[in-house]
Amino acid sequence: MKRSRTIKLTLLMGATGGLTACGDSDESALLFKDVDECTSFGIEEEACQFQYQQALDSHRQEAPKYASEQLCESDFGFDRCEHSVGGIWRPIMAGFMVAALAEGVDEGLDMMKKRKKKKAAYLGGTYYSGAKPLYRSRDDFFSYRNAQNGFVASAKSSGTTSVKSSTINYKPRASSVSRSRGGFGRSATRSSGGSWGS
Amino acid sequence: MLRISIDERPHWREQAKAHGFEFHTMYGEKYWDESAYYQFTLKQIEQDLEDPSDELHQMLLHLVDLVCNDESLLQQFAIPESQWELVTRSWRRRDQALYGRFDFSYGGKSPAKLLEANYDTPTSLFETGYWQWLWLEEQVKAGKLPRNADQFNGLQEALIERFYQLHKFHRGAPLHFSCCKESIEDLGTIQYMRSCAMEAGLKTKQVFIEDIGFHGQHFVDLDDSKIQWMFKLYPWEFMFQDEYSEQLSKAKVQWLEPAWKAILSNKAILPLLWQTFPNHPNLLPAYFEQDKHKIANSESGYVKKPLFSREGANIEIRKDQQLLARSAGGYGEEGYIYQAYSPLPKFAGFNTLIGSWIVGDKAVGIGVREDKSLITQDLSRFLPHIIVG
């Protein structure tokens, strides 16, 4: 017999395989560049400020850290990095994300329409883990990415959009200094098609 | 060798979904096609495909040795000088390899002709090792195929066995599996491989190529854990150009495939094969640019292939000064080779190509692809096969 005797195998295919969190589902979220974009979407300034500050706090803890400005700029582009305490460089926060249940957001906006007196909506609904910082990297400038370099959404999609729950519900990781990431894979863009097998 | 029509299994699409085989249809085109199958005799399989594959594999290893001891050849293979040490050292250490695939033009009547060797990042592994096997089992059970129908397909068994052997060299270190983001085909392939590795009892992890980091002396995954041993479905020639190319020689990683495979994933191996083993029955005449004239006006016509090309990109077929076919792509700046044109056999109007798999040092199975186009590309359809008689 020229073939395998048995084919039994625990197939990992199609399983999330440890790449994404278990049960990665689509969640709705609000994405804004800054507080202005948030208020112009019809949300109370106070709520926008609060979420922005929360994202900024997370940013200080979670942002990728670099030993030099040059290293940071090689990943995020010219003038896209800031100096912080301890001589460490990190990318600037390019936006923030508030993950909310779709119903919560809709309710908030509905309420705003109904109560004409109130000019802006307050953010209701369940928040996942507070507002999160967003980044835009040099090689993929038109996408928002989270602090773990996970793709979140297109940078054009401000306001309500749908994101993968794993991009919100990640465990913040203390990032180590002078680490670089993403040094492989760029050659792949020079040819069309997504597959590198042959 | 015959092409025979057969009823599709009515439930195969749901089954594919349940097995995570998501790339059976790509860009709206059928990739897996079970409306027909190819039938071989045992003699055709053993004498025409299996034995030549074993022999060609040994020939390739001989050439790796040749290239590693000759700087002018390393240059001709467009391997950057800064990486010579990495490549040659991996060969002198005899770093272990996993697998490879030959592409043959073979129609059952004359010797199989080697079109190319895919020895760095071959795919269509799951379709060959698992899916067509399952198809055969079920069609026999359903009475649509004879009970004695066999298949040249010990691929999965061989992969598991090979992972088990390799494991002995790397006791303790988890094997990282890696591919680029956003290709369900590549992701499916490494997940299948990972399944085989786990079956062999290995500790495994997964990381996307783009997520790999470098930290001091070693590459790290997204958890910042050291990468000590890694399978990459990503070509060496790309790694040599990426930002981390300098780090390659600093980090101590056991790569699968090892760096010496950079010599074999390169079309320059084809003219070198012809130079070293002229008139071998399974080889087509092939020449480097400077000897192009030896083939330019030949009766058979010729195929122009870039040194680096995947999925049939940037190929040109010319005969009698006429362009028969050409494929697009982004390769070619490193130069080309010229190979005698040997048209693929036609079955039911389709051009048929045989992929013959090597695991370790042994030929272990085949997969059949067909296409309307003269050039087999990544969307060419995959059909199952059987052996009868």
XYZ file of N, CA and C in Angstrom, chain B residues 5-10 12 15 30 32-37 131 135 139 382-384:
63
model
N -13.968 11.001 -14.980
C -14.985 11.787 -14.266
C -15.634 10.954 -13.167
N -16.062 11.599 -12.125
C -16.704 10.902 -11.006
C -17.650 11.881 -10.305
N -18.682 11.340 -9.652
C -19.590 12.220 -8.900
C -18.859 12.842 -7.724
N -19.163 14.088 -7.476
C -18.618 14.719 -6.277
C -19.319 14.135 -5.056
N -18.632 14.073 -3.947
C -19.317 13.690 -2.712
C -20.250 14.843 -2.361
N -21.535 14.537 -2.140
C -22.493 15.632 -1.968
C -22.178 16.552 -0.795
N -19.147 17.404 0.485
C -17.736 17.749 0.697
C -17.519 19.196 1.137
N -18.010 19.379 4.764
C -16.907 18.667 5.388
C -15.633 19.529 5.372
N -12.872 27.683 -8.327
C -12.661 26.389 -7.717
C -11.170 26.105 -7.611
N -10.057 23.222 -5.210
C -10.205 21.766 -5.064
C -11.291 21.319 -6.030
N -10.987 20.320 -6.866
C -11.956 19.866 -7.854
C -12.048 18.348 -7.786
N -13.189 17.816 -7.348
C -13.315 16.367 -7.281
C -14.338 15.838 -8.272
N -14.577 16.596 -9.354
C -15.489 16.107 -10.382
C -14.773 15.103 -11.293
N -13.467 14.958 -11.084
C -12.691 13.966 -11.834
C -11.471 13.584 -11.015
N -10.824 12.482 -11.414
C -9.576 12.105 -10.747
C -8.608 11.554 -11.779
N -6.502 15.684 2.472
C -7.815 15.841 1.852
C -8.093 14.820 0.743
N -10.888 11.808 0.544
C -11.732 11.633 -0.645
C -11.718 10.180 -1.090
N -14.895 7.633 -1.201
C -15.398 7.170 -2.503
C -15.338 5.643 -2.601
N -6.625 21.636 -8.013
C -6.025 20.429 -7.442
C -7.011 19.284 -7.593
N -6.600 18.168 -8.226
C -7.474 17.005 -8.383
C -6.884 15.793 -7.679
N -7.745 14.924 -7.157
C -7.227 13.735 -6.480
C -6.747 12.683 -7.481
